[in-house]
Amino acid sequence: ETGVTQSPTHLIKTRGQQVTLRCSSQSGHNTVSWYQQALGQGPQFIFQYYREEENGRGNFPPRFSGLQFPNYSSELNVNALELDDSALYLCASSHPSILYNEQFFGPGTRLTVL
Amino acid sequence: SQQGEEDPQALSIQEGENATMNCSYKTSINNLQWYRQNSGRGLVHLILIRSNEREKHSGRLRVTLDTSKKSSSLLITASRAADTASYFCAIRTDSWGKLQFGAGTQVVVTP
């Protein structure tokens, strides 16, 4: 177990709705990254937050947004849900001082969009 | 798009046999990492190899890296049923930042 927690575990939404996923980083980690993993695929980088600022973004539309809080926990928000947003959403926490900035992954949130 | 490509996509072996999977990528890298994922859950970090390293070992795992061919291999020796999982390679092009994953190799180890 990495100490990274995510909630909820599973979520079912309908197309057009909005969703918020939450991640608590491992103690002492100030960086959180979010990934989307479609069924049968590898994770795709969505964005990264470092000390409450977004400092890197993958090829995802603006309806994917995030926040990082002073305690370094994080939220991923997705607006106007589409069927293709159905996936496992993973967050990973890290700290630049950790050798090679190793990322520690949470168990994920399974989002189903109907 | 996936930056790494694993080969094979699926592998079925018996306990005690070795499992080898390969990863190819297209860009210059800072390091390459291998992860395991059980039943679509969180990723577990297995091993990291830097761009200036050629081979690393960790327990029953052996990773090689050939930057001239832009490829890496993961060998699991004396496999166990508990090794059944999906294995992903991920590249990092700078010292920190996003990981770029391949599509994975699904390994099934039968008793």
Short mmCIF file of C-alpha atoms in Angstrom, two decimals:
data_model
loop_
_atom_site.label_atom_id
_atom_site.label_comp_id
_atom_site.label_asym_id
_atom_site.label_seq_id
_atom_site.Cartn_x
_atom_site.Cartn_y
_atom_site.Cartn_z
CA GLU A 1 0.00 0.00 0.00
CA THR A 2 1.36 3.39 -0.99
CA GLY A 3 -0.57 5.64 1.39
CA VAL A 4 -2.28 7.38 -1.52
CA THR A 5 -6.05 7.20 -1.22
CA GLN A 6 -8.75 7.99 -3.74
CA SER A 7 -12.49 8.43 -3.45
CA PRO A 8 -14.93 7.26 -4.45
CA THR A 9 -13.92 3.75 -5.54
CA HIS A 10 -16.63 3.51 -8.16
CA LEU A 11 -18.92 6.07 -9.71
CA ILE A 12 -21.70 5.96 -12.29
CA LYS A 13 -22.77 9.12 -14.09
CA THR A 14 -24.80 9.97 -17.15
CA ARG A 15 -23.64 11.84 -20.20
CA GLY A 16 -23.55 15.62 -19.70
CA GLN A 17 -23.15 15.46 -15.93
CA GLN A 18 -20.19 16.71 -13.95
CA VAL A 19 -17.98 14.66 -11.63
CA THR A 20 -15.37 15.35 -8.94
CA LEU A 21 -12.78 12.76 -7.98
CA ARG A 22 -10.57 13.13 -4.91
CA CYS A 23 -7.05 12.11 -4.03
CA SER A 24 -5.13 12.29 -0.78
CA SER A 25 -1.42 12.21 -1.35
CA GLN A 26 1.12 10.31 0.67
CA SER A 27 2.35 12.18 3.73
CA GLY A 28 5.03 14.72 2.83
CA HIS A 29 4.36 14.62 -0.92
CA ASN A 30 3.66 18.00 -2.54
CA THR A 31 3.10 16.86 -6.13
CA VAL A 32 0.03 15.09 -7.50
CA SER A 33 -0.43 13.73 -11.01
CA TRP A 34 -3.64 12.43 -12.55
CA TYR A 35 -3.92 9.74 -15.19
CA GLN A 36 -6.81 8.30 -17.20
CA GLN A 37 -6.71 4.61 -18.04
CA ALA A 38 -9.24 3.33 -20.55
CA LEU A 39 -10.03 -0.37 -20.56
CA GLY A 40 -7.18 -2.37 -22.06
CA GLN A 41 -4.91 0.64 -22.37
CA GLY A 42 -2.05 2.15 -20.44
CA PRO A 43 -2.56 5.24 -18.28
CA GLN A 44 -2.61 8.60 -20.06
CA PHE A 45 -1.27 11.71 -18.28
CA ILE A 46 -3.93 14.33 -17.63
CA PHE A 47 -2.08 16.95 -15.55
CA GLN A 48 0.20 17.50 -12.62
CA TYR A 49 -0.03 19.86 -9.65
CA TYR A 50 2.95 21.09 -7.69
CA ARG A 51 2.42 23.22 -4.60
CA GLU A 52 -1.13 24.12 -5.67
CA GLU A 53 -0.20 25.15 -9.22
CA GLU A 54 -0.74 23.18 -12.43
CA ASN A 55 2.70 22.61 -13.92
CA GLY A 56 2.09 20.20 -16.76
CA ARG A 57 -0.85 19.04 -18.83
CA GLY A 58 -1.47 16.23 -21.26
CA ASN A 59 -3.70 16.20 -24.32
CA PHE A 60 -7.02 16.59 -22.53
CA PRO A 61 -9.70 19.24 -23.18
CA PRO A 62 -10.37 22.11 -20.76
CA ARG A 63 -13.42 20.35 -19.34
CA PHE A 64 -10.85 18.33 -17.38
CA SER A 65 -9.71 20.59 -14.56
CA GLY A 66 -8.11 20.17 -11.20
CA LEU A 67 -7.24 21.68 -7.88
CA GLN A 68 -4.61 21.08 -5.28
CA PHE A 69 -5.21 22.20 -1.72
CA PRO A 70 -2.75 23.50 0.92
CA ASN A 71 -2.58 20.02 2.44
CA TYR A 72 -1.60 18.79 -1.06
CA SER A 73 -4.71 16.71 -1.56
CA SER A 74 -6.22 17.12 -4.99
CA GLU A 75 -9.42 17.02 -7.00
CA LEU A 76 -10.06 16.15 -10.61
CA ASN A 77 -13.18 17.69 -12.10
CA VAL A 78 -14.71 16.63 -15.38
CA ASN A 79 -17.56 18.65 -16.88
CA ALA A 80 -20.00 17.68 -19.62
CA LEU A 81 -19.20 13.98 -19.30
CA GLU A 82 -18.95 11.94 -22.49
CA LEU A 83 -19.21 8.20 -22.91
CA ASP A 84 -15.48 8.01 -23.70
CA ASP A 85 -14.68 9.43 -20.26
CA SER A 86 -15.50 6.01 -18.83
CA ALA A 87 -12.17 4.85 -17.42
CA LEU A 88 -10.09 4.21 -14.33
CA TYR A 89 -8.72 7.49 -12.97
CA LEU A 90 -5.46 7.19 -11.11
CA CYS A 91 -3.67 9.74 -9.03
CA ALA A 92 -0.04 9.56 -8.04
CA SER A 93 1.82 11.57 -5.47
CA SER A 94 5.50 12.39 -5.33
CA HIS A 95 8.05 14.86 -4.06
CA PRO A 96 10.90 16.33 -6.09
CA SER A 97 13.39 15.35 -3.40
CA ILE A 98 12.57 11.68 -3.83
CA LEU A 99 15.12 9.97 -6.01
CA TYR A 100 13.99 10.29 -9.62
CA ASN A 101 10.71 11.71 -8.36
CA GLU A 102 9.18 8.25 -8.03
CA GLN A 103 5.41 8.39 -8.20
CA PHE A 104 3.21 6.46 -5.78
CA PHE A 105 -0.16 5.49 -7.21
CA GLY A 106 -3.51 5.24 -5.49
CA PRO A 107 -6.00 2.42 -6.15
CA GLY A 108 -8.00 4.48 -8.64
CA THR A 109 -11.60 5.55 -9.17
CA ARG A 110 -13.61 3.61 -11.74
CA LEU A 111 -15.92 6.03 -13.58
CA THR A 112 -18.70 4.73 -15.78
CA VAL A 113 -20.59 7.17 -17.99
CA LEU A 114 -23.93 5.96 -19.32
CA SER B 1 -1.28 8.14 -27.83
CA GLN B 2 0.94 5.55 -26.19
CA GLN B 3 4.64 6.37 -26.16
CA GLY B 4 5.83 2.90 -25.26
CA GLU B 5 4.81 -0.29 -26.95
CA GLU B 6 4.96 -3.57 -25.10
CA ASP B 7 5.41 -6.90 -26.76
CA PRO B 8 3.78 -9.36 -26.50
CA GLN B 9 0.31 -8.05 -25.66
CA ALA B 10 -0.40 -11.22 -23.73
CA LEU B 11 1.69 -14.02 -22.28
CA SER B 12 0.58 -17.28 -20.71
CA ILE B 13 3.13 -19.41 -18.84
CA GLN B 14 3.29 -22.05 -16.11
CA GLU B 15 4.64 -21.57 -12.64
CA GLY B 16 8.40 -21.86 -12.51
CA GLU B 17 8.91 -20.65 -16.07
CA ASN B 18 10.49 -17.31 -16.95
CA ALA B 19 8.47 -14.49 -18.48
CA THR B 20 10.02 -11.93 -20.78
CA MET B 21 8.34 -8.84 -22.13
CA ASN B 22 9.70 -6.02 -24.22
CA CYS B 23 9.10 -2.31 -24.48
CA SER B 24 10.00 -0.01 -27.35
CA TYR B 25 9.80 3.76 -27.35
CA LYS B 26 10.44 6.61 -29.74
CA THR B 27 12.08 9.52 -27.89
CA SER B 28 15.16 10.19 -25.80
CA ILE B 29 14.55 9.33 -22.18
CA ASN B 30 15.77 10.28 -18.71
CA ASN B 31 14.63 6.96 -17.26
CA LEU B 32 12.34 4.02 -17.92
CA GLN B 33 10.18 2.37 -15.32
CA TRP B 34 8.20 -0.85 -15.08
CA TYR B 35 4.91 -1.13 -13.22
CA ARG B 36 2.56 -3.98 -12.33
CA GLN B 37 -1.22 -3.69 -12.17
CA ASN B 38 -3.52 -6.31 -10.70
CA SER B 39 -7.11 -6.54 -11.94
CA GLY B 40 -7.39 -2.93 -13.12
CA ARG B 41 -6.40 -1.44 -9.80
CA GLY B 42 -3.53 0.83 -8.78
CA LEU B 43 -0.07 0.60 -10.27
CA VAL B 44 2.81 -0.84 -8.28
CA HIS B 45 6.29 0.44 -9.09
CA LEU B 46 8.67 -2.43 -9.83
CA ILE B 47 11.96 -1.02 -11.02
CA LEU B 48 13.52 2.10 -12.55
CA ILE B 49 16.47 2.13 -14.91
CA ARG B 50 18.27 5.32 -15.85
CA SER B 51 19.26 6.16 -19.39
CA ASN B 52 22.95 5.59 -18.61
CA GLU B 53 22.33 2.13 -17.15
CA ARG B 54 22.16 -1.09 -19.12
CA GLU B 55 20.86 -3.62 -16.62
CA LYS B 56 19.26 -3.70 -13.18
CA HIS B 57 18.10 -6.46 -10.90
CA SER B 58 15.54 -6.54 -8.13
CA GLY B 59 14.73 -9.91 -6.61
CA ARG B 60 13.36 -12.09 -9.41
CA LEU B 61 13.21 -9.13 -11.82
CA ARG B 62 15.83 -8.24 -14.37
CA VAL B 63 15.53 -5.18 -16.58
CA THR B 64 17.72 -4.30 -19.52
CA LEU B 65 17.86 -1.05 -21.45
CA ASP B 66 19.30 -0.45 -24.91
CA THR B 67 19.04 3.26 -25.67
CA SER B 68 20.53 2.81 -29.15
CA LYS B 69 17.60 0.57 -30.05
CA LYS B 70 15.17 2.50 -27.82
CA SER B 71 14.05 -0.69 -26.16
CA SER B 72 13.87 -2.35 -22.77
CA SER B 73 13.03 -5.81 -21.53
CA LEU B 74 11.63 -7.12 -18.26
CA LEU B 75 12.41 -10.68 -17.23
CA ILE B 76 10.58 -12.35 -14.38
CA THR B 77 12.36 -15.52 -13.32
CA ALA B 78 10.74 -18.54 -11.69
CA SER B 79 7.26 -17.09 -12.08
CA ARG B 80 4.52 -17.64 -9.53
CA ALA B 81 0.73 -17.54 -9.80
CA ALA B 82 0.87 -14.26 -7.85
CA ASP B 83 2.79 -12.70 -10.77
CA THR B 84 -0.42 -12.80 -12.82
CA ALA B 85 -1.00 -9.15 -13.69
CA SER B 86 -0.58 -6.54 -16.39
CA TYR B 87 2.89 -5.08 -16.76
CA PHE B 88 3.53 -1.61 -18.12
CA CYS B 89 6.65 0.22 -19.13
CA ALA B 90 6.68 3.98 -18.71
CA ILE B 91 9.21 6.48 -19.94
CA ARG B 92 10.14 9.81 -18.49
CA THR B 93 11.82 12.29 -20.77
CA ASP B 94 13.01 14.63 -18.01
CA SER B 95 14.04 14.21 -14.39
CA TRP B 96 10.53 14.84 -13.20
CA GLY B 97 7.17 15.21 -14.79
CA LYS B 98 4.75 12.99 -16.62
CA LEU B 99 5.16 9.30 -17.15
CA GLN B 100 4.30 8.05 -20.63
CA PHE B 101 2.96 4.50 -20.51
CA GLY B 102 2.70 1.75 -23.03
CA ALA B 103 -0.41 -0.38 -23.52
CA GLY B 104 0.91 -3.19 -21.33
CA THR B 105 1.53 -6.92 -21.41
CA GLN B 106 -1.03 -9.13 -19.73
CA VAL B 107 0.72 -12.05 -18.03
CA VAL B 108 -1.12 -15.14 -16.80
CA VAL B 109 0.80 -17.66 -14.70
CA THR B 110 -0.97 -20.98 -14.23
CA PRO B 111 -0.16 -23.33 -11.34
#
